[in-house]
């Protein structure tokens, strides 16, 4: 296994006994029939279970609908792609030539699928307890930041309500870049406000997703201000 993937193991916190499992988890279907789709299927079930249990224990008074919305926000593709970017998983992906040319290593859906596949691979390489420990560590800050009041609101709405509650003007969103082919574009959006030292930046496969990510980054900064 090359150096960059060994470094990924350290970032993930798991040293694979079966290096082939990790390699498979990082292999997109554009490479052929031997790809990460089956591991993705397994990882999807695992991350839903692990996050569901964590939220169940964190919010003992929450209703089913509230827990479902919180879980959905934590396991959706956008959040999984953020986890992938934090670990620089895109740099380690095995992609076919077409996906390489179109920037597949940046595509949200491919990054999200790779995270789920890695979760499935870690489970098969070790056991449920170990897999759960890793996933909860990766999600620790996000789970701690969740609240029942925000369970049905997206980042743009939360940011708007935060600013309005403090009697400030609303943020301004502007698209700063669009990359990739028409079928696989990556949008970059900036969120500007006078309370921010500089605009926050979001990326996504649509302008809406990019705006939501930029708003989420702004929330993290403005939420610390009094």
CSV table of C-alpha atoms in Angstrom, one decimal:
chain,number,residue,atom,x,y,z
A,1,UNK,CA,0.0,0.0,0.0
A,2,UNK,CA,1.4,3.4,-1.0
A,3,UNK,CA,2.3,6.2,1.5
A,4,UNK,CA,-0.8,8.3,0.8
A,5,UNK,CA,-3.1,5.4,1.8
A,6,UNK,CA,-1.0,4.6,4.8
A,7,UNK,CA,-1.5,8.2,5.9
A,8,UNK,CA,-5.2,7.8,5.4
A,9,UNK,CA,-5.2,4.8,7.7
A,10,UNK,CA,-3.6,7.0,10.4
A,11,UNK,CA,-6.2,9.8,9.9
A,12,UNK,CA,-9.1,7.3,10.1
A,13,UNK,CA,-7.5,5.7,13.2
A,14,UNK,CA,-7.7,2.2,11.8
A,15,UNK,CA,-4.8,0.0,10.6
A,16,UNK,CA,-6.3,-2.5,8.2
A,17,UNK,CA,-5.3,-6.1,8.7
A,18,UNK,CA,-6.7,-6.8,5.3
A,19,UNK,CA,-5.3,-4.0,3.1
A,20,UNK,CA,-7.4,-5.4,0.2
A,21,UNK,CA,-10.6,-4.4,2.0
A,22,UNK,CA,-9.4,-0.8,2.2
A,23,UNK,CA,-8.4,-0.8,-1.4
A,24,UNK,CA,-11.8,-2.1,-2.4
A,25,UNK,CA,-13.6,0.5,-0.3
A,26,UNK,CA,-11.8,3.2,-2.2
A,27,UNK,CA,-12.5,1.8,-5.6
A,28,UNK,CA,-15.4,3.5,-7.6
A,29,UNK,CA,-17.6,1.5,-9.9
A,30,UNK,CA,-16.0,3.4,-12.9
A,31,UNK,CA,-13.0,1.1,-12.4
A,32,UNK,CA,-15.0,-2.1,-13.2
A,33,UNK,CA,-17.0,-4.8,-11.6
A,34,UNK,CA,-14.8,-5.1,-8.5
A,35,UNK,CA,-15.8,-1.9,-6.7
A,36,UNK,CA,-17.0,-0.5,-3.4
A,37,UNK,CA,-20.8,-0.7,-4.0
A,38,UNK,CA,-21.4,-3.7,-1.7
A,39,UNK,CA,-19.3,-2.2,1.1
A,40,UNK,CA,-21.2,1.0,0.6
A,41,UNK,CA,-24.4,-0.9,1.2
A,42,UNK,CA,-23.1,-2.4,4.4
A,43,UNK,CA,-21.6,0.9,5.6
A,44,UNK,CA,-24.9,2.7,5.0
A,45,UNK,CA,-26.7,0.4,7.4
A,46,UNK,CA,-24.0,0.6,10.0
A,47,UNK,CA,-23.7,4.4,10.1
A,48,UNK,CA,-27.5,4.7,10.3
A,49,UNK,CA,-27.6,2.3,13.3
A,50,UNK,CA,-24.6,3.8,15.1
A,51,UNK,CA,-25.9,7.4,14.7
A,52,UNK,CA,-29.4,6.4,15.6
A,53,UNK,CA,-28.2,4.8,18.9
A,54,UNK,CA,-26.1,7.8,19.7
A,55,UNK,CA,-29.0,10.2,19.2
A,56,UNK,CA,-31.4,7.9,21.1
A,57,UNK,CA,-29.0,8.1,24.1
A,58,UNK,CA,-28.3,11.8,23.8
A,59,UNK,CA,-31.9,12.9,23.6
A,60,UNK,CA,-34.0,10.6,25.9
A,61,UNK,CA,-37.1,12.9,25.7
A,62,UNK,CA,-37.0,13.3,21.9
A,63,UNK,CA,-39.8,12.0,19.7
A,64,UNK,CA,-39.4,9.6,16.8
A,65,UNK,CA,-39.8,12.3,14.2
A,66,UNK,CA,-37.2,14.5,15.8
A,67,UNK,CA,-34.7,11.7,16.1
A,68,UNK,CA,-35.3,10.8,12.4
A,69,UNK,CA,-34.6,14.3,11.2
A,70,UNK,CA,-31.5,14.6,13.3
A,71,UNK,CA,-30.2,11.3,12.0
A,72,UNK,CA,-31.0,12.2,8.4
A,73,UNK,CA,-29.0,15.4,8.7
A,74,UNK,CA,-26.0,13.5,10.1
A,75,UNK,CA,-26.0,10.6,7.6
A,76,UNK,CA,-27.0,12.5,4.4
A,77,UNK,CA,-24.5,12.6,1.5
A,78,UNK,CA,-23.5,16.2,2.2
A,79,UNK,CA,-22.4,15.4,5.7
A,80,UNK,CA,-20.6,12.2,4.7
A,81,UNK,CA,-18.8,14.2,2.0
A,82,UNK,CA,-17.6,16.7,4.6
A,83,UNK,CA,-16.2,13.8,6.6
A,84,UNK,CA,-14.5,12.5,3.5
A,85,UNK,CA,-12.9,16.0,2.9
A,86,UNK,CA,-11.7,16.2,6.5
A,87,UNK,CA,-9.8,12.9,5.9
A,88,UNK,CA,-8.7,13.8,2.4
A,89,UNK,CA,-10.3,10.6,1.1
A,90,UNK,CA,-10.6,12.1,-2.4
A,91,UNK,CA,-6.8,11.9,-2.8
A,92,UNK,CA,-6.9,8.2,-2.3
A,93,UNK,CA,-9.8,7.1,-4.5
A,94,UNK,CA,-9.4,4.7,-7.3
A,95,UNK,CA,-11.4,6.1,-10.3
A,96,UNK,CA,-11.8,5.2,-13.9
A,97,UNK,CA,-10.4,7.6,-16.5
A,98,UNK,CA,-13.7,9.3,-17.2
A,99,UNK,CA,-14.3,10.1,-13.5
A,100,UNK,CA,-10.7,11.3,-13.2
A,101,UNK,CA,-11.1,13.7,-16.1
A,102,UNK,CA,-14.4,15.0,-14.8
A,103,UNK,CA,-13.1,15.6,-11.2
A,104,UNK,CA,-14.8,12.7,-9.6
A,105,UNK,CA,-12.5,12.9,-6.6
A,106,UNK,CA,-14.3,16.1,-5.6
A,107,UNK,CA,-17.9,14.9,-6.3
A,108,UNK,CA,-20.0,14.8,-3.2
A,109,UNK,CA,-21.8,11.5,-4.1
A,110,UNK,CA,-18.5,9.6,-4.7
A,111,UNK,CA,-17.0,10.9,-1.5
A,112,UNK,CA,-20.0,10.1,0.5
A,113,UNK,CA,-20.1,6.5,-0.9
A,114,UNK,CA,-16.5,6.1,-0.1
A,115,UNK,CA,-17.0,7.0,3.6
A,116,UNK,CA,-19.8,4.4,3.8
A,117,UNK,CA,-17.7,1.8,2.1
A,118,UNK,CA,-14.8,2.5,4.5
A,119,UNK,CA,-17.2,2.1,7.5
A,120,UNK,CA,-18.3,-1.3,6.0
A,121,UNK,CA,-14.7,-2.3,5.5
A,122,UNK,CA,-13.6,-1.4,9.0
A,123,UNK,CA,-16.5,-3.5,10.4
A,124,UNK,CA,-15.4,-6.5,8.3
A,125,UNK,CA,-11.8,-6.0,9.2
A,126,UNK,CA,-12.4,-5.8,12.9
A,127,UNK,CA,-15.8,-5.9,14.7
A,128,UNK,CA,-18.9,-3.9,15.6
A,129,UNK,CA,-17.4,-2.3,18.7
A,130,UNK,CA,-14.3,-1.1,16.9
A,131,UNK,CA,-16.4,0.2,14.0
A,132,UNK,CA,-18.7,2.1,16.3
A,133,UNK,CA,-15.8,3.6,18.2
A,134,UNK,CA,-14.4,5.1,15.0
A,135,UNK,CA,-17.7,6.4,13.6
A,136,UNK,CA,-18.5,8.1,16.9
A,137,UNK,CA,-15.1,9.7,17.0
A,138,UNK,CA,-15.5,11.0,13.5
A,139,UNK,CA,-18.9,12.3,14.4
A,140,UNK,CA,-18.2,13.5,18.0
A,141,UNK,CA,-18.4,17.2,17.3
A,142,UNK,CA,-21.3,17.0,15.0
A,143,UNK,CA,-23.4,14.9,17.5
A,144,UNK,CA,-22.5,17.3,20.3
A,145,UNK,CA,-23.6,20.3,18.2
A,146,UNK,CA,-27.1,18.8,17.4
A,147,UNK,CA,-30.1,20.1,19.2
A,148,UNK,CA,-33.8,19.3,19.0
A,149,UNK,CA,-34.6,22.9,18.2
A,150,UNK,CA,-32.6,22.6,15.0
A,151,UNK,CA,-33.9,19.1,14.0
A,152,UNK,CA,-36.0,20.4,11.2
A,153,UNK,CA,-34.1,23.4,10.0
A,154,UNK,CA,-31.3,23.5,7.3
A,155,UNK,CA,-28.2,25.7,7.8
A,156,UNK,CA,-29.4,28.6,5.8
A,157,UNK,CA,-32.6,28.8,7.8
A,158,UNK,CA,-30.7,28.5,11.1
A,159,UNK,CA,-28.2,31.2,10.0
A,160,UNK,CA,-31.1,33.5,9.0
A,161,UNK,CA,-32.8,33.0,12.4
A,162,UNK,CA,-29.6,33.5,14.3
A,163,UNK,CA,-28.9,36.9,12.6
A,164,UNK,CA,-32.5,38.0,12.9
A,165,UNK,CA,-32.6,37.2,16.6
A,166,UNK,CA,-29.6,39.5,17.0
A,167,UNK,CA,-31.1,42.2,14.8
A,168,UNK,CA,-28.5,41.9,12.0
A,169,UNK,CA,-28.9,42.0,8.3
A,170,UNK,CA,-29.2,38.8,6.3
A,171,UNK,CA,-26.1,37.2,4.7
A,172,UNK,CA,-25.3,37.6,1.0
A,173,UNK,CA,-24.6,34.5,-1.1
A,174,UNK,CA,-22.6,34.7,-4.3
A,175,UNK,CA,-21.3,32.0,-6.6
A,176,UNK,CA,-17.6,32.4,-7.1
A,177,UNK,CA,-16.8,29.4,-9.3
A,178,UNK,CA,-18.3,26.5,-11.3
A,179,UNK,CA,-16.1,23.6,-12.4
A,180,UNK,CA,-16.5,20.3,-14.2
A,181,UNK,CA,-18.5,18.9,-17.1
A,182,UNK,CA,-22.3,19.7,-17.3
A,183,UNK,CA,-23.2,16.3,-15.8
A,184,UNK,CA,-20.7,16.6,-12.9
A,185,UNK,CA,-20.4,20.2,-12.0
A,186,UNK,CA,-19.0,21.5,-8.7
A,187,UNK,CA,-20.3,24.8,-7.5
A,188,UNK,CA,-18.5,27.1,-5.2
A,189,UNK,CA,-20.5,29.7,-3.2
A,190,UNK,CA,-19.4,32.4,-0.7
A,191,UNK,CA,-21.4,33.6,2.2
A,192,UNK,CA,-20.6,37.2,3.3
A,193,UNK,CA,-21.7,39.2,6.4
A,194,UNK,CA,-20.2,42.1,8.2
A,195,UNK,CA,-19.8,39.9,11.3
A,196,UNK,CA,-17.5,37.5,9.4
A,197,UNK,CA,-13.8,38.4,9.1
A,198,UNK,CA,-14.0,37.0,5.6
A,199,UNK,CA,-16.7,35.1,3.6
A,200,UNK,CA,-17.2,31.4,4.3
A,201,UNK,CA,-17.0,29.1,1.3
A,202,UNK,CA,-19.1,26.1,0.4
A,203,UNK,CA,-18.9,23.5,-2.4
A,204,UNK,CA,-21.6,21.2,-3.8
A,205,UNK,CA,-23.0,19.5,-6.8
A,206,UNK,CA,-25.7,22.2,-6.9
A,207,UNK,CA,-25.8,25.8,-6.0
A,208,UNK,CA,-28.2,25.0,-3.2
A,209,UNK,CA,-25.9,22.5,-1.6
A,210,UNK,CA,-22.9,24.9,-1.9
A,211,UNK,CA,-25.0,27.6,-0.2
A,212,UNK,CA,-26.0,25.3,2.6
A,213,UNK,CA,-22.4,24.3,3.2
A,214,UNK,CA,-21.3,28.0,3.2
A,215,UNK,CA,-24.1,28.8,5.7
A,216,UNK,CA,-23.1,25.9,7.9
A,217,UNK,CA,-19.5,27.3,8.0
A,218,UNK,CA,-20.8,30.7,8.9
A,219,UNK,CA,-23.0,29.3,11.6
A,220,UNK,CA,-20.0,27.6,13.2
A,221,UNK,CA,-18.2,30.9,13.4
A,222,UNK,CA,-21.1,33.2,14.3
A,223,UNK,CA,-22.5,30.8,16.9
A,224,UNK,CA,-19.4,31.5,19.0
A,225,UNK,CA,-20.0,35.3,19.0
A,226,UNK,CA,-22.0,36.9,21.7
